[in-house]
Amino acid sequence: MAPPRNVVKIAVQMRDAIPQLIQLDQAKPLAAVLKEVCDAWSLTHSQRYALQFADGHKRYITENDLEAERLLGGLQSASHEGRREALKHLVLLASDMTFAQEVISRDGLQRLGTIIEDGDDLGEVLALGLRAFLELMEHGVVSWETLSIPFVRKVVCYVNMNLMDASVQPLALRLLESVTLSSPALGQLVKSEVPLDRLLVHLQVMNQQLQTKAMALLTALLQGASHAERKQMLDYLWQRNLRQFIYKNIIHSAAPLGDEMAHHLYVLQALTLGLLEPRMRTPIDPYSQEQRDQLQALRQAAFESEGESLGTGMSADRRRSLCAREFRKLGFSNSNPAQDLERVPPGLLALDNMLFFSRQAPSAYSRFVLENSSREDKHECPFARSSIQLTLLLCELLHVGEPCSETAQDFSPMFFSQDQSFHELFCVAIQLLNKTWKEMRATQEDFDKVMQVVREQLARTLALKPTSLELFRTKVNALTYAEVLRLRQTERLHQEGTLAPPILELREKLKPELLGLIRQQRLLRLSEGTLFHKISSRRRQDKLWFCCLSPNHKVLQYGDVEEGTGAPTPENLPEQLPVADIRALLTGKDCPHVREKGSGKQNKDLYELAFSISYDRGEEEAYLNFIAPSKRDFHLWTDGLSALLGSPMGSEQTRLDLEQLLTMETKLQLLDLENVPIPDQPPPVPPPPTNFNFCYDCTIAEP
């Protein structure tokens, strides 16, 4: 008779003892199992022993009182070598949650803090102490807010030192980043103690890890600052040529840009663009003399010679009438232009853009206004109305004023090529709009249609991530209205299918086979495996772990990996999860690792990429949590796991793949018609029948 499902055979070994082969009842408490093992070897005090995996990362299954005490005792060793070995062992085991709780409960953090504060050894021992401290704190058992001010100041000293071991400063910067993101009070201390110039020094060294951690701390300080402080900090950094350095030495570096650095560049871009939000959300003040002068400057820049010649010797009413007419020619909908700028967004940001364009490109500005004011009324492109709507469009495309995502890496290299990138982009976009208006031969009634085309032109070009404004200008101008129509038609032909009943019947017959092909591809993708980022509830992590499906599709294998080492082989993955133990697949807000993160906009991307597997672990339900690196990986993994569980694959990617395969297979099936000979001339009409007695009149009722 087969043993119960919850009973497995395992081997247990101990140094200087004969190994045991026991039947482990997973429903039995671990303490009872441990006592039975100790009794077989005649060992007393079973509570002082622990079970530990012999392979892989050697994680503990039960609390390891003895090992924790031994390592913590080694930290106080008088021997330098003894402390170093204890720290090395502690770093290896600190990632285990059970072991970490034991160390923390025995004042392990305080002992590590003493080593860090004393700073007797500024080399390997200090680096190991910082790494062990970070590993223990990452479990979230102890809050970062509990750290003492002297401890934080000591870590700041390591960041500010000129001659410091290369392995120490990245760890010190990482610790200060965590402190800044988690504790506003200690974050202010870090901000006051770490000069921006010091971070600039770290950014300019040719050490990619140190650069990344310095950028991480810089973005953390910017996120914790008020709007006024953030503007002051960014103005200072831009004056110190940080933008130029990022553009030349980080974005265009010979070394590939890491995921973490890409995320921090995205955050820096988002925070810089966020400085425009107050102007975007502030309507014009009709009583502000400064803003009235700015509007008059716009008018005079376009009609200066005409206005000056006609304005001399005029009455006040005549002058007001002339100004109102010129504002109409500028493209304002109202004779009082302030009424057009009352809408927020874009508010005063639209006025800033118009002024920037008139001052930076005066000839292009005058040509735009005068060219359109001389056209027939129905074909003129209104400059002011177009500028207001275009400013709003750019704010939407660049996500101005939106919270930073915790995982996004979608920064634009072009942003770091210009000091006034948003306004420079507007100058290119407004000239593109005028060009597209003429290509479409648009009238005032077509304004919304033109804006839709311009949105598509800008969005498609931004998605290409051009590295400079000139390259952006070249690419977006090449995307003419005719090219947009061609792309739309091509995409439509790829997506649309025929509705003829015979074709629909053929597609239904082909669908099961093609779904089987998609299922096979999804399982192959799971077998190849994927690198996933670890995401905590507090901050973005730079740790990676790898998960894949075994070749026989019966076990999920996973484990932690170091960044830059590539995908490990399945044999090197320490953890295994039998597919038979999986209960269900959870996605989005149902996942336990994102359930408590709130409903803010910044967590929307996490909900879209999160999925979890619930499985049986003894009598308890456990979870294996994932954050997919991309939307495509999310679809592939959820489809593959659904296929393993016998559920339908319902992702958007499956729908697209199935549609593509059905279209291709349908066309291949219809190719057989090409072998049928088609005559050049139509067949002859047959002669009429000898009689027409077969004709039946349906209108005559039968007797």
Short mmCIF file of N, CA and C in Angstrom, two decimals, residues 202-289:
data_model
loop_
_atom_site.label_atom_id
_atom_site.label_comp_id
_atom_site.label_asym_id
_atom_site.label_seq_id
_atom_site.Cartn_x
_atom_site.Cartn_y
_atom_site.Cartn_z
N HIS A 202 31.14 60.74 -6.11
CA HIS A 202 30.91 59.29 -6.26
C HIS A 202 30.35 58.96 -7.65
N LEU A 203 29.53 59.86 -8.19
CA LEU A 203 28.95 59.61 -9.51
C LEU A 203 30.00 59.68 -10.61
N GLN A 204 31.08 60.40 -10.37
CA GLN A 204 32.06 60.63 -11.42
C GLN A 204 33.20 59.61 -11.41
N VAL A 205 33.17 58.66 -10.48
CA VAL A 205 34.19 57.60 -10.49
C VAL A 205 33.78 56.54 -11.50
N MET A 206 34.75 55.81 -11.98
CA MET A 206 34.47 54.77 -12.98
C MET A 206 34.17 53.43 -12.31
N ASN A 207 33.38 53.45 -11.27
CA ASN A 207 32.94 52.25 -10.57
C ASN A 207 31.42 52.21 -10.70
N GLN A 208 30.91 51.29 -11.53
CA GLN A 208 29.48 51.29 -11.84
C GLN A 208 28.63 51.03 -10.62
N GLN A 209 29.10 50.16 -9.72
CA GLN A 209 28.31 49.87 -8.51
C GLN A 209 28.23 51.10 -7.62
N LEU A 210 29.35 51.81 -7.45
CA LEU A 210 29.36 53.02 -6.63
C LEU A 210 28.50 54.10 -7.28
N GLN A 211 28.57 54.23 -8.61
CA GLN A 211 27.72 55.19 -9.32
C GLN A 211 26.24 54.90 -9.06
N THR A 212 25.87 53.64 -9.17
CA THR A 212 24.46 53.27 -9.01
C THR A 212 23.96 53.58 -7.61
N LYS A 213 24.75 53.24 -6.59
CA LYS A 213 24.30 53.48 -5.22
C LYS A 213 24.28 54.96 -4.89
N ALA A 214 25.22 55.74 -5.47
CA ALA A 214 25.19 57.19 -5.26
C ALA A 214 23.96 57.80 -5.91
N MET A 215 23.62 57.33 -7.12
CA MET A 215 22.41 57.81 -7.79
C MET A 215 21.16 57.41 -7.00
N ALA A 216 21.18 56.22 -6.39
CA ALA A 216 20.04 55.77 -5.59
C ALA A 216 19.82 56.68 -4.39
N LEU A 217 20.91 57.03 -3.70
CA LEU A 217 20.78 57.93 -2.55
C LEU A 217 20.34 59.32 -3.00
N LEU A 218 20.87 59.79 -4.13
CA LEU A 218 20.49 61.11 -4.64
C LEU A 218 18.99 61.18 -4.94
N THR A 219 18.45 60.18 -5.63
CA THR A 219 17.02 60.19 -5.93
C THR A 219 16.18 60.04 -4.66
N ALA A 220 16.69 59.27 -3.68
CA ALA A 220 15.96 59.14 -2.41
C ALA A 220 15.89 60.49 -1.69
N LEU A 221 17.00 61.24 -1.69
CA LEU A 221 17.01 62.57 -1.06
C LEU A 221 16.06 63.52 -1.79
N LEU A 222 16.03 63.45 -3.12
CA LEU A 222 15.14 64.31 -3.89
C LEU A 222 13.68 63.96 -3.63
N GLN A 223 13.37 62.67 -3.51
CA GLN A 223 12.00 62.27 -3.25
C GLN A 223 11.52 62.72 -1.88
N GLY A 224 12.42 62.77 -0.92
CA GLY A 224 12.04 63.17 0.44
C GLY A 224 12.01 64.67 0.65
N ALA A 225 12.45 65.45 -0.34
CA ALA A 225 12.50 66.90 -0.19
C ALA A 225 11.16 67.53 -0.58
N SER A 226 10.92 68.73 -0.07
CA SER A 226 9.74 69.49 -0.48
C SER A 226 9.95 70.01 -1.90
N HIS A 227 8.88 70.56 -2.47
CA HIS A 227 8.99 71.04 -3.86
C HIS A 227 10.06 72.13 -3.98
N ALA A 228 10.06 73.07 -3.04
CA ALA A 228 11.04 74.16 -3.10
C ALA A 228 12.46 73.64 -2.91
N GLU A 229 12.64 72.73 -1.94
CA GLU A 229 13.97 72.15 -1.72
C GLU A 229 14.43 71.34 -2.93
N ARG A 230 13.50 70.60 -3.53
CA ARG A 230 13.85 69.79 -4.70
C ARG A 230 14.30 70.67 -5.85
N LYS A 231 13.59 71.77 -6.06
CA LYS A 231 13.97 72.69 -7.14
C LYS A 231 15.35 73.28 -6.88
N GLN A 232 15.61 73.65 -5.63
CA GLN A 232 16.92 74.21 -5.29
C GLN A 232 18.03 73.18 -5.50
N MET A 233 17.78 71.94 -5.09
CA MET A 233 18.78 70.88 -5.24
C MET A 233 19.05 70.59 -6.72
N LEU A 234 17.99 70.48 -7.52
CA LEU A 234 18.17 70.17 -8.93
C LEU A 234 18.84 71.33 -9.68
N ASP A 235 18.50 72.56 -9.32
CA ASP A 235 19.17 73.70 -9.95
C ASP A 235 20.66 73.67 -9.67
N TYR A 236 21.02 73.33 -8.44
CA TYR A 236 22.44 73.26 -8.08
C TYR A 236 23.14 72.13 -8.84
N LEU A 237 22.47 70.95 -8.92
CA LEU A 237 23.07 69.81 -9.62
C LEU A 237 23.24 70.10 -11.10
N TRP A 238 22.26 70.79 -11.68
CA TRP A 238 22.36 71.14 -13.11
C TRP A 238 23.48 72.15 -13.33
N GLN A 239 23.66 73.09 -12.37
CA GLN A 239 24.77 74.05 -12.48
C GLN A 239 26.13 73.34 -12.40
N ARG A 240 26.17 72.25 -11.65
CA ARG A 240 27.42 71.48 -11.53
C ARG A 240 27.57 70.45 -12.66
N ASN A 241 26.78 70.62 -13.72
CA ASN A 241 26.90 69.81 -14.95
C ASN A 241 26.58 68.33 -14.73
N LEU A 242 25.68 68.03 -13.80
CA LEU A 242 25.30 66.63 -13.61
C LEU A 242 24.60 66.08 -14.86
N ARG A 243 23.75 66.90 -15.48
CA ARG A 243 23.04 66.40 -16.66
C ARG A 243 24.01 66.00 -17.76
N GLN A 244 25.00 66.86 -18.03
CA GLN A 244 25.97 66.54 -19.07
C GLN A 244 26.77 65.29 -18.74
N PHE A 245 27.11 65.13 -17.45
CA PHE A 245 27.88 63.95 -17.06
C PHE A 245 27.06 62.67 -17.25
N ILE A 246 25.78 62.72 -16.84
CA ILE A 246 24.91 61.55 -17.01
C ILE A 246 24.80 61.19 -18.48
N TYR A 247 24.62 62.21 -19.32
CA TYR A 247 24.41 61.97 -20.75
C TYR A 247 25.66 61.37 -21.41
N LYS A 248 26.82 61.89 -21.05
CA LYS A 248 28.05 61.45 -21.72
C LYS A 248 28.66 60.21 -21.09
N ASN A 249 28.67 60.13 -19.76
CA ASN A 249 29.44 59.10 -19.08
C ASN A 249 28.62 57.94 -18.52
N ILE A 250 27.29 58.10 -18.44
CA ILE A 250 26.46 57.00 -17.92
C ILE A 250 25.59 56.44 -19.04
N ILE A 251 24.81 57.31 -19.70
CA ILE A 251 23.93 56.83 -20.77
C ILE A 251 24.75 56.32 -21.95
N HIS A 252 25.80 57.04 -22.30
CA HIS A 252 26.63 56.65 -23.45
C HIS A 252 27.92 55.95 -23.02
N SER A 253 27.89 55.35 -21.85
CA SER A 253 29.06 54.60 -21.37
C SER A 253 29.22 53.32 -22.18
N ALA A 254 30.48 52.84 -22.25
CA ALA A 254 30.74 51.58 -22.97
C ALA A 254 30.09 50.40 -22.25
N ALA A 255 30.00 50.49 -20.92
CA ALA A 255 29.37 49.40 -20.14
C ALA A 255 27.86 49.50 -20.27
N PRO A 256 27.17 48.36 -20.34
CA PRO A 256 25.70 48.39 -20.45
C PRO A 256 25.07 48.99 -19.20
N LEU A 257 23.96 49.69 -19.41
CA LEU A 257 23.25 50.34 -18.30
C LEU A 257 22.45 49.29 -17.54
N GLY A 258 22.69 49.18 -16.22
CA GLY A 258 21.98 48.20 -15.41
C GLY A 258 20.53 48.60 -15.17
N ASP A 259 19.71 47.64 -14.77
CA ASP A 259 18.29 47.90 -14.52
C ASP A 259 18.09 48.91 -13.39
N GLU A 260 18.93 48.81 -12.35
CA GLU A 260 18.74 49.71 -11.21
C GLU A 260 19.10 51.14 -11.59
N MET A 261 20.18 51.33 -12.34
CA MET A 261 20.54 52.68 -12.77
C MET A 261 19.46 53.24 -13.71
N ALA A 262 18.92 52.40 -14.60
CA ALA A 262 17.85 52.85 -15.49
C ALA A 262 16.64 53.31 -14.68
N HIS A 263 16.33 52.61 -13.60
CA HIS A 263 15.21 53.02 -12.75
C HIS A 263 15.47 54.38 -12.10
N HIS A 264 16.70 54.58 -11.61
CA HIS A 264 17.00 55.85 -10.93
C HIS A 264 17.04 57.01 -11.92
N LEU A 265 17.48 56.76 -13.15
CA LEU A 265 17.42 57.81 -14.17
C LEU A 265 15.97 58.16 -14.51
N TYR A 266 15.11 57.13 -14.52
CA TYR A 266 13.67 57.40 -14.72
C TYR A 266 13.13 58.27 -13.58
N VAL A 267 13.51 57.95 -12.34
CA VAL A 267 13.02 58.74 -11.19
C VAL A 267 13.53 60.17 -11.28
N LEU A 268 14.82 60.34 -11.63
CA LEU A 268 15.38 61.68 -11.76
C LEU A 268 14.65 62.47 -12.84
N GLN A 269 14.36 61.83 -13.94
CA GLN A 269 13.61 62.50 -15.02
C GLN A 269 12.21 62.88 -14.54
N ALA A 270 11.53 61.96 -13.86
CA ALA A 270 10.17 62.22 -13.38
C ALA A 270 10.14 63.36 -12.36
N LEU A 271 11.13 63.40 -11.46
CA LEU A 271 11.17 64.45 -10.44
C LEU A 271 11.48 65.81 -11.07
N THR A 272 12.35 65.81 -12.08
CA THR A 272 12.68 67.07 -12.75
C THR A 272 11.47 67.60 -13.52
N LEU A 273 10.79 66.72 -14.26
CA LEU A 273 9.58 67.15 -14.96
C LEU A 273 8.48 67.55 -13.97
N GLY A 274 8.51 66.94 -12.77
CA GLY A 274 7.52 67.27 -11.76
C GLY A 274 7.61 68.71 -11.28
N LEU A 275 8.77 69.36 -11.51
CA LEU A 275 8.89 70.77 -11.13
C LEU A 275 7.96 71.66 -11.97
N LEU A 276 7.50 71.15 -13.10
CA LEU A 276 6.58 71.91 -13.95
C LEU A 276 5.14 71.84 -13.45
N GLU A 277 4.86 70.95 -12.52
CA GLU A 277 3.47 70.73 -12.11
C GLU A 277 2.80 71.99 -11.54
N PRO A 278 3.46 72.77 -10.67
CA PRO A 278 2.76 73.97 -10.16
C PRO A 278 2.33 74.92 -11.27
N ARG A 279 3.19 75.13 -12.28
CA ARG A 279 2.80 76.00 -13.39
C ARG A 279 1.66 75.36 -14.19
N MET A 280 1.70 74.04 -14.31
CA MET A 280 0.67 73.33 -15.07
C MET A 280 -0.69 73.44 -14.38
N ARG A 281 -0.71 73.51 -13.07
CA ARG A 281 -1.96 73.52 -12.31
C ARG A 281 -2.34 74.93 -11.83
N THR A 282 -1.68 75.96 -12.32
CA THR A 282 -1.99 77.34 -11.91
C THR A 282 -2.62 78.09 -13.08
N PRO A 283 -3.86 78.55 -12.94
CA PRO A 283 -4.48 79.34 -14.03
C PRO A 283 -3.89 80.74 -14.06
N ILE A 284 -4.11 81.42 -15.16
CA ILE A 284 -3.60 82.78 -15.28
C ILE A 284 -4.34 83.71 -14.32
N ASP A 285 -3.64 84.69 -13.80
CA ASP A 285 -4.24 85.69 -12.91
C ASP A 285 -4.51 86.95 -13.73
N PRO A 286 -5.76 87.26 -14.00
CA PRO A 286 -6.05 88.43 -14.85
C PRO A 286 -5.58 89.74 -14.24
N TYR A 287 -5.27 89.76 -12.94
CA TYR A 287 -4.83 90.99 -12.28
C TYR A 287 -3.31 91.07 -12.16
N SER A 288 -2.60 90.07 -12.69
CA SER A 288 -1.14 90.06 -12.60
C SER A 288 -0.56 90.90 -13.74
N GLN A 289 0.16 91.95 -13.39
CA GLN A 289 0.77 92.80 -14.41
C GLN A 289 1.85 92.04 -15.17
#
